[in-house]
Amino acid sequence: MSSSVVEKKKMACVTGGNGYIASALIKMLLENGYAVKTTVRNPDDMSKNSHLKNLKALGHLEVLRADLDQEGSFDEAVAGCHYAFLVAAPKDVIEPAVRGTLNVMRSCARARTLRRVILTSSSAGVYIRPELPQQGDDDDGHVVLDEDSWSDVEYLRAEKPPLWWAYCVSKVLLEKAACRFAEEHGISLVTICPVVTVGEAPAPVVNTSVPLCLSFLTGNEALLAALKGIEKTSGGVQLVHVDDLCRAELFVAEEAAAAGRYICCSLNTTVVEIARFLARKYPQYGVETNLSTDDDEQLLEKPRVSLSSAKLVGEGFEFKYKTLDEIYGDVVRRVRQGTGNSALLI
């Protein structure tokens, strides 16, 4: 494709192109007529990047080398772009996550063509607060959280709850640091806070969320325990399909009035509800639905805490995948057919 044709297209940068969400976002952007530049740490590593070569068949895709730890390494990737989707982030490390985010934000500040930066954070930065209803509480109170809720960093640092406490802290701190930087430099910044994300994506290795949600089918006890841990920590299991997440990212990028944070959640459910659905839908897997054992604290019949996407929906976005059947459908079919990514069976 000639440079003149590329210049006429809307151009987007997506950081961390070998990641699960980023790969799905790149695919959607290309299908929507965008020219895309994406970054990876090592473009020559085909074990992580082979899908990017395949995605080039959909449109103009340029793969660039960049590292969150290297100042200025994102300058080339952001230059000339109308939108920058910040998806890459170190996991479970607090200072590098904040430092890496600000590194990319400084590149965005130097770019003259950017209309908006879209930061992918996490609902982990929303729901971990000690005053929320806990499993075992006597009352039946139900709490709905929106974008005004932030996970309690001081509580997380003091108590260090076992489930990814450093990851949760990093999401709060990097999000707030990015917001301060954007305000200081006049950058239009919108943040998406996705929940547990399910669905097929081009990346050869998927993130933890998909294997977690398939743990009932694969029999991976450690991942099933982690899914139960999410419910204990967050008061439920909050789900979104990866296609809906990518559509939401594109929506808040292009919607002129979009501002601030957006929770991206299409279904608030529980471990018990997921188990019953899978047992009914796929009886051949022998999914265990009697989940109350001595090792388990009380599992929830209904969520005690729900995350609301009312802000996103109120501004015109509509989720396509709203039920467990719709959210799980394509991934389960791929596993059954043996055509899914091997990482789904971790």
Tab-separated table of C-alpha atoms in Angstrom:
chain	number	residue	atom	x	y	z
A	1	MET	CA	0.000	0.000	0.000
A	2	SER	CA	1.377	3.392	-0.968
A	3	SER	CA	2.136	5.978	1.708
A	4	SER	CA	-0.397	8.374	0.192
A	5	VAL	CA	-3.193	5.817	0.613
A	6	VAL	CA	-2.132	5.143	4.205
A	7	GLU	CA	-2.189	8.851	4.987
A	8	LYS	CA	-5.852	9.062	3.910
A	9	LYS	CA	-6.844	6.278	6.301
A	10	LYS	CA	-7.453	6.762	9.984
A	11	MET	CA	-4.372	5.442	11.729
A	12	ALA	CA	-4.164	3.857	15.159
A	13	CYS	CA	-1.333	2.651	17.342
A	14	VAL	CA	-1.909	-0.413	19.532
A	15	THR	CA	0.793	-1.194	22.072
A	16	GLY	CA	1.588	-4.797	22.985
A	17	GLY	CA	0.374	-6.363	19.760
A	18	ASN	CA	1.199	-9.933	20.835
A	19	GLY	CA	-1.234	-9.716	23.737
A	20	TYR	CA	-4.677	-11.302	23.863
A	21	ILE	CA	-6.789	-8.124	23.916
A	22	ALA	CA	-4.416	-6.127	21.706
A	23	SER	CA	-4.462	-8.774	18.969
A	24	ALA	CA	-8.261	-8.782	18.884
A	25	LEU	CA	-8.292	-4.972	18.825
A	26	ILE	CA	-5.829	-4.853	15.919
A	27	LYS	CA	-8.025	-7.261	13.955
A	28	MET	CA	-11.117	-5.145	14.572
A	29	LEU	CA	-9.375	-1.892	13.649
A	30	LEU	CA	-8.129	-3.382	10.379
A	31	GLU	CA	-11.607	-4.704	9.599
A	32	ASN	CA	-12.954	-1.200	10.186
A	33	GLY	CA	-10.579	0.328	7.647
A	34	TYR	CA	-7.880	1.632	9.953
A	35	ALA	CA	-4.196	1.555	9.186
A	36	VAL	CA	-2.512	0.172	12.292
A	37	LYS	CA	0.911	0.372	13.875
A	38	THR	CA	1.594	-1.993	16.736
A	39	THR	CA	4.521	-2.533	19.071
A	40	VAL	CA	6.167	-5.656	20.434
A	41	ARG	CA	9.433	-6.121	22.308
A	42	ASN	CA	10.896	-8.477	19.700
A	43	PRO	CA	9.304	-8.453	16.226
A	44	ASP	CA	11.452	-11.422	15.182
A	45	ASP	CA	9.940	-13.772	17.775
A	46	MET	CA	7.422	-15.658	15.649
A	47	SER	CA	6.334	-17.832	18.575
A	48	LYS	CA	4.604	-14.727	19.921
A	49	ASN	CA	4.054	-12.685	16.762
A	50	SER	CA	3.037	-15.077	13.976
A	51	HIS	CA	-0.560	-13.849	14.148
A	52	LEU	CA	0.568	-10.333	13.216
A	53	LYS	CA	1.912	-11.616	9.910
A	54	ASN	CA	-1.475	-13.218	9.237
A	55	LEU	CA	-3.370	-10.057	10.196
A	56	LYS	CA	-1.545	-8.086	7.510
A	57	ALA	CA	-3.882	-9.730	5.016
A	58	LEU	CA	-6.693	-7.597	6.463
A	59	GLY	CA	-5.065	-4.224	5.826
A	60	HIS	CA	-2.071	-2.014	6.483
A	61	LEU	CA	-0.321	-3.254	9.631
A	62	GLU	CA	3.157	-2.150	10.657
A	63	VAL	CA	4.955	-3.985	13.475
A	64	LEU	CA	7.519	-1.949	15.395
A	65	ARG	CA	9.972	-2.695	18.177
A	66	ALA	CA	9.323	-0.885	21.460
A	67	ASP	CA	9.909	-1.474	25.149
A	68	LEU	CA	7.996	0.058	28.044
A	69	ASP	CA	11.305	0.467	29.903
A	70	GLN	CA	12.996	2.447	27.118
A	71	GLU	CA	12.311	6.166	27.020
A	72	GLY	CA	11.165	7.346	23.612
A	73	SER	CA	10.880	3.885	22.096
A	74	PHE	CA	7.197	4.496	21.287
A	75	ASP	CA	7.779	7.772	19.437
A	76	GLU	CA	7.841	6.139	16.002
A	77	ALA	CA	4.799	3.995	16.715
A	78	VAL	CA	2.635	6.930	17.817
A	79	ALA	CA	3.853	9.408	15.186
A	80	GLY	CA	1.203	10.124	12.563
A	81	CYS	CA	-1.547	8.254	14.429
A	82	HIS	CA	-4.977	9.642	15.205
A	83	TYR	CA	-5.585	7.269	18.117
A	84	ALA	CA	-3.259	5.472	20.511
A	85	PHE	CA	-4.568	2.398	22.331
A	86	LEU	CA	-2.374	1.671	25.343
A	87	VAL	CA	-2.873	-2.028	26.004
A	88	ALA	CA	0.598	-3.294	26.943
A	89	ALA	CA	1.497	-3.266	30.633
A	90	PRO	CA	3.820	-5.302	32.875
A	91	LYS	CA	1.924	-7.699	35.133
A	92	ASP	CA	2.156	-7.813	38.935
A	93	VAL	CA	4.850	-5.132	39.093
A	94	ILE	CA	3.867	-1.723	40.343
A	95	GLU	CA	6.633	0.751	39.580
A	96	PRO	CA	7.460	-0.619	36.093
A	97	ALA	CA	3.757	-0.453	35.172
A	98	VAL	CA	3.491	3.210	36.131
A	99	ARG	CA	6.841	4.079	34.569
A	100	GLY	CA	6.023	2.247	31.337
A	101	THR	CA	2.627	3.912	31.022
A	102	LEU	CA	4.147	7.371	31.461
A	103	ASN	CA	6.842	6.487	28.938
A	104	VAL	CA	4.149	5.874	26.294
A	105	MET	CA	2.210	8.951	27.412
A	106	ARG	CA	5.312	11.107	26.840
A	107	SER	CA	5.507	9.742	23.302
A	108	CYS	CA	1.839	10.639	22.870
A	109	ALA	CA	2.523	14.173	24.088
A	110	ARG	CA	5.186	14.548	21.379
A	111	ALA	CA	2.843	13.353	18.617
A	112	ARG	CA	0.995	16.190	16.870
A	113	THR	CA	-1.698	14.153	15.143
A	114	LEU	CA	-3.287	12.352	18.095
A	115	ARG	CA	-6.957	12.997	18.718
A	116	ARG	CA	-7.262	10.690	21.711
A	117	VAL	CA	-5.412	8.170	23.879
A	118	ILE	CA	-7.349	5.116	25.071
A	119	LEU	CA	-5.846	3.419	28.115
A	120	THR	CA	-6.839	-0.169	28.889
A	121	SER	CA	-6.795	-0.531	32.656
A	122	SER	CA	-8.764	-3.161	34.600
A	123	SER	CA	-11.779	-3.603	36.832
A	124	ALA	CA	-9.205	-4.736	39.395
A	125	GLY	CA	-8.705	-1.021	39.911
A	126	VAL	CA	-12.397	-0.628	40.788
A	127	TYR	CA	-13.756	-3.287	43.149
A	128	ILE	CA	-11.280	-4.167	45.908
A	129	ARG	CA	-12.503	-2.205	48.914
A	130	PRO	CA	-12.750	-3.675	52.426
A	131	GLU	CA	-16.095	-2.038	53.231
A	132	LEU	CA	-17.934	-3.892	50.447
A	133	PRO	CA	-20.135	-6.924	51.306
A	134	GLN	CA	-18.027	-10.035	51.855
A	135	GLN	CA	-18.797	-13.730	51.545
A	136	GLY	CA	-20.253	-14.930	54.809
A	137	ASP	CA	-21.906	-11.613	55.698
A	138	ASP	CA	-25.292	-12.111	57.336
A	139	ASP	CA	-27.135	-9.497	55.322
A	140	ASP	CA	-28.200	-9.876	51.716
A	141	GLY	CA	-26.976	-6.459	50.681
A	142	HIS	CA	-26.056	-5.914	47.057
A	143	VAL	CA	-23.764	-3.120	45.897
A	144	VAL	CA	-23.478	-1.687	42.390
A	145	LEU	CA	-20.171	0.005	41.589
A	146	ASP	CA	-19.577	2.544	38.857
A	147	GLU	CA	-16.583	4.511	37.593
A	148	ASP	CA	-16.379	6.581	40.802
A	149	SER	CA	-15.178	3.506	42.689
A	150	TRP	CA	-11.437	2.886	43.099
A	151	SER	CA	-9.725	-0.106	44.672
A	152	ASP	CA	-8.209	0.779	48.043
A	153	VAL	CA	-4.444	0.946	47.516
A	154	GLU	CA	-3.596	1.330	51.208
A	155	TYR	CA	-5.714	-1.706	52.098
A	156	LEU	CA	-4.117	-3.752	49.318
A	157	ARG	CA	-0.604	-2.826	50.395
A	158	ALA	CA	-1.320	-3.513	54.050
A	159	GLU	CA	-3.286	-6.755	53.755
A	160	LYS	CA	-1.765	-8.148	50.543
A	161	PRO	CA	-4.778	-10.330	49.691
A	162	PRO	CA	-3.568	-13.435	47.860
A	163	LEU	CA	-5.148	-12.764	44.477
A	164	TRP	CA	-2.928	-10.451	42.408
A	165	TRP	CA	-2.798	-7.602	44.935
A	166	ALA	CA	0.213	-5.964	43.233
A	167	TYR	CA	-1.547	-6.116	39.869
A	168	CYS	CA	-4.540	-4.312	41.376
A	169	VAL	CA	-2.351	-1.621	42.918
A	170	SER	CA	-0.501	-1.124	39.643
A	171	LYS	CA	-3.761	-0.579	37.738
A	172	VAL	CA	-4.929	2.134	40.147
A	173	LEU	CA	-1.591	3.936	40.199
A	174	LEU	CA	-0.892	3.803	36.455
A	175	GLU	CA	-4.422	4.958	35.660
A	176	LYS	CA	-4.199	7.938	38.007
A	177	ALA	CA	-0.688	8.798	36.792
A	178	ALA	CA	-1.862	8.737	33.171
A	179	CYS	CA	-4.829	10.980	34.024
A	180	ARG	CA	-2.591	13.546	35.728
A	181	PHE	CA	-0.178	13.519	32.796
A	182	ALA	CA	-2.996	13.921	30.282
A	183	GLU	CA	-4.414	16.903	32.152
A	184	GLU	CA	-1.013	18.550	32.394
A	185	HIS	CA	-0.295	18.106	28.675
A	186	GLY	CA	-3.743	18.688	27.194
A	187	ILE	CA	-4.206	15.108	25.993
A	188	SER	CA	-7.697	13.689	25.489
A	189	LEU	CA	-7.491	10.478	27.550
A	190	VAL	CA	-10.222	7.876	28.011
A	191	THR	CA	-9.807	4.787	30.192
A	192	ILE	CA	-11.500	1.426	29.712
A	193	CYS	CA	-11.732	-0.880	32.751
A	194	PRO	CA	-12.568	-4.351	31.409
A	195	VAL	CA	-13.679	-7.246	33.571
A	196	VAL	CA	-12.762	-10.922	33.043
A	197	THR	CA	-12.584	-11.205	29.268
A	198	VAL	CA	-13.585	-14.278	27.263
A	199	GLY	CA	-13.551	-15.100	23.557
A	200	GLU	CA	-11.311	-15.998	20.652
A	201	ALA	CA	-8.456	-13.688	19.679
A	202	PRO	CA	-5.660	-13.988	17.092
A	203	ALA	CA	-2.771	-14.070	19.608
A	204	PRO	CA	-1.090	-17.483	19.903
A	205	VAL	CA	-1.066	-17.234	23.708
A	206	VAL	CA	-4.135	-16.017	25.562
A	207	ASN	CA	-4.121	-14.289	28.917
A	208	THR	CA	-5.221	-15.827	32.176
A	209	SER	CA	-8.892	-14.920	31.885
A	210	VAL	CA	-9.795	-17.432	29.173
A	211	PRO	CA	-8.159	-20.471	30.834
A	212	LEU	CA	-9.771	-19.370	34.113
A	213	CYS	CA	-13.227	-19.437	32.575
A	214	LEU	CA	-12.567	-22.804	30.928
A	215	SER	CA	-11.230	-24.413	34.110
A	216	PHE	CA	-14.528	-26.260	34.666
A	217	LEU	CA	-14.053	-27.987	31.309
A	218	THR	CA	-10.301	-28.567	31.454
A	219	GLY	CA	-10.254	-29.751	35.056
A	220	ASN	CA	-7.460	-27.382	36.046
A	221	GLU	CA	-7.961	-27.133	39.814
A	222	ALA	CA	-5.513	-24.263	40.307
A	223	LEU	CA	-7.321	-22.107	37.760
A	224	LEU	CA	-10.708	-23.025	39.183
A	225	ALA	CA	-9.443	-21.980	42.615
A	226	ALA	CA	-8.333	-18.679	41.103
A	227	LEU	CA	-11.796	-18.137	39.595
A	228	LYS	CA	-13.307	-18.753	43.030
A	229	GLY	CA	-10.764	-16.290	44.394
A	230	ILE	CA	-12.009	-13.613	41.992
A	231	GLU	CA	-15.529	-14.133	43.315
A	232	LYS	CA	-14.341	-13.901	46.908
A	233	THR	CA	-12.383	-10.737	46.195
A	234	SER	CA	-14.842	-8.928	43.948
A	235	GLY	CA	-18.206	-10.176	45.201
A	236	GLY	CA	-19.028	-11.953	41.956
A	237	VAL	CA	-17.624	-12.951	38.578
A	238	GLN	CA	-17.888	-10.145	36.038
A	239	LEU	CA	-17.594	-11.079	32.355
A	240	VAL	CA	-17.302	-9.453	28.942
A	241	HIS	CA	-16.695	-10.911	25.493
A	242	VAL	CA	-13.460	-9.762	23.871
A	243	ASP	CA	-15.348	-8.569	20.768
A	244	ASP	CA	-17.527	-6.314	22.916
A	245	LEU	CA	-14.453	-4.994	24.697
A	246	CYS	CA	-12.779	-4.108	21.394
A	247	ARG	CA	-15.966	-2.516	20.113
A	248	ALA	CA	-16.097	-0.448	23.310
A	249	GLU	CA	-12.476	0.639	22.841
A	250	LEU	CA	-13.253	1.809	19.317
A	251	PHE	CA	-16.475	3.465	20.485
A	252	VAL	CA	-14.822	5.623	23.156
A	253	ALA	CA	-12.022	6.506	20.727
A	254	GLU	CA	-14.370	7.846	18.075
A	255	GLU	CA	-17.132	9.277	20.286
A	256	ALA	CA	-16.291	12.956	20.626
A	257	ALA	CA	-18.042	13.361	23.989
A	258	ALA	CA	-16.335	10.376	25.630
A	259	ALA	CA	-14.333	11.280	28.737
A	260	GLY	CA	-12.974	9.723	31.901
A	261	ARG	CA	-13.322	6.083	32.921
A	262	TYR	CA	-15.619	3.414	31.478
A	263	ILE	CA	-16.341	0.057	33.085
A	264	CYS	CA	-16.774	-2.583	30.380
A	265	CYS	CA	-18.911	-5.392	31.807
A	266	SER	CA	-21.843	-7.139	30.128
A	267	LEU	CA	-22.687	-9.772	32.752
A	268	ASN	CA	-22.405	-10.041	36.533
A	269	THR	CA	-22.578	-13.704	37.543
A	270	THR	CA	-21.103	-16.229	40.004
A	271	VAL	CA	-19.000	-19.380	39.994
A	272	VAL	CA	-22.108	-21.436	40.821
A	273	GLU	CA	-24.107	-19.949	37.939
A	274	ILE	CA	-21.237	-20.607	35.507
A	275	ALA	CA	-20.890	-24.218	36.687
A	276	ARG	CA	-24.619	-24.879	36.318
A	277	PHE	CA	-24.679	-23.312	32.858
A	278	LEU	CA	-21.721	-25.372	31.623
A	279	ALA	CA	-23.087	-28.589	33.147
A	280	ARG	CA	-26.414	-28.053	31.413
A	281	LYS	CA	-24.972	-26.897	28.090
A	282	TYR	CA	-22.111	-29.406	27.849
A	283	PRO	CA	-23.102	-32.508	29.863
A	284	GLN	CA	-20.347	-34.555	28.209
A	285	TYR	CA	-17.731	-32.679	30.272
A	286	GLY	CA	-19.141	-33.858	33.601
A	287	VAL	CA	-18.906	-30.409	35.189
A	288	GLU	CA	-19.250	-30.574	38.972
A	289	THR	CA	-22.050	-28.357	40.247
A	290	ASN	CA	-21.874	-29.300	43.933
A	291	LEU	CA	-19.116	-26.845	44.729
A	292	SER	CA	-19.590	-26.400	48.484
A	293	THR	CA	-16.756	-28.310	50.152
A	294	ASP	CA	-14.857	-27.875	53.392
A	295	ASP	CA	-12.123	-26.121	51.446
A	296	ASP	CA	-14.471	-23.512	50.027
A	297	GLU	CA	-15.806	-20.504	51.776
A	298	GLN	CA	-19.427	-19.955	50.907
A	299	LEU	CA	-19.862	-19.559	47.173
A	300	LEU	CA	-22.460	-17.076	46.052
A	301	GLU	CA	-25.799	-17.885	44.482
A	302	LYS	CA	-26.068	-14.311	43.223
A	303	PRO	CA	-23.432	-11.538	43.026
A	304	ARG	CA	-22.988	-9.416	46.150
A	305	VAL	CA	-21.214	-6.746	44.117
A	306	SER	CA	-22.006	-5.824	40.517
A	307	LEU	CA	-20.066	-3.590	38.165
A	308	SER	CA	-22.168	-1.231	36.078
A	309	SER	CA	-21.548	-0.222	32.478
A	310	ALA	CA	-24.461	2.221	32.579
A	311	LYS	CA	-22.171	5.103	31.614
A	312	LEU	CA	-20.942	3.309	28.488
A	313	VAL	CA	-24.429	2.160	27.480
A	314	GLY	CA	-25.927	5.555	28.277
A	315	GLU	CA	-23.620	7.191	25.747
A	316	GLY	CA	-24.805	4.897	22.949
A	317	PHE	CA	-22.822	1.652	23.214
A	318	GLU	CA	-24.642	-1.680	23.005
A	319	PHE	CA	-23.240	-5.032	24.116
A	320	LYS	CA	-23.728	-7.918	21.680
A	321	TYR	CA	-22.848	-10.723	24.102
A	322	LYS	CA	-25.009	-10.545	27.230
A	323	THR	CA	-25.599	-14.135	28.360
A	324	LEU	CA	-23.297	-16.944	29.450
A	325	ASP	CA	-24.218	-18.862	26.310
A	326	GLU	CA	-23.232	-15.938	24.069
A	327	ILE	CA	-20.069	-15.109	25.999
A	328	TYR	CA	-18.777	-18.675	26.225
A	329	GLY	CA	-20.036	-19.902	22.852
A	330	ASP	CA	-17.137	-19.522	20.431
A	331	VAL	CA	-14.390	-20.512	22.865
A	332	VAL	CA	-16.156	-23.684	23.968
A	333	ARG	CA	-16.886	-24.673	20.373
A	334	ARG	CA	-13.241	-24.257	19.453
A	335	VAL	CA	-12.084	-26.385	22.380
A	336	ARG	CA	-14.617	-29.094	21.540
A	337	GLN	CA	-13.556	-29.144	17.912
A	338	GLY	CA	-9.872	-29.207	18.816
A	339	THR	CA	-9.275	-26.131	16.658
A	340	GLY	CA	-8.725	-23.628	19.431
A	341	ASN	CA	-5.401	-22.328	20.567
A	342	SER	CA	-3.539	-24.809	22.728
A	343	ALA	CA	-3.160	-22.076	25.328
A	344	LEU	CA	-6.894	-22.328	25.982
A	345	LEU	CA	-6.253	-25.673	27.621
A	346	ILE	CA	-3.565	-24.483	30.057
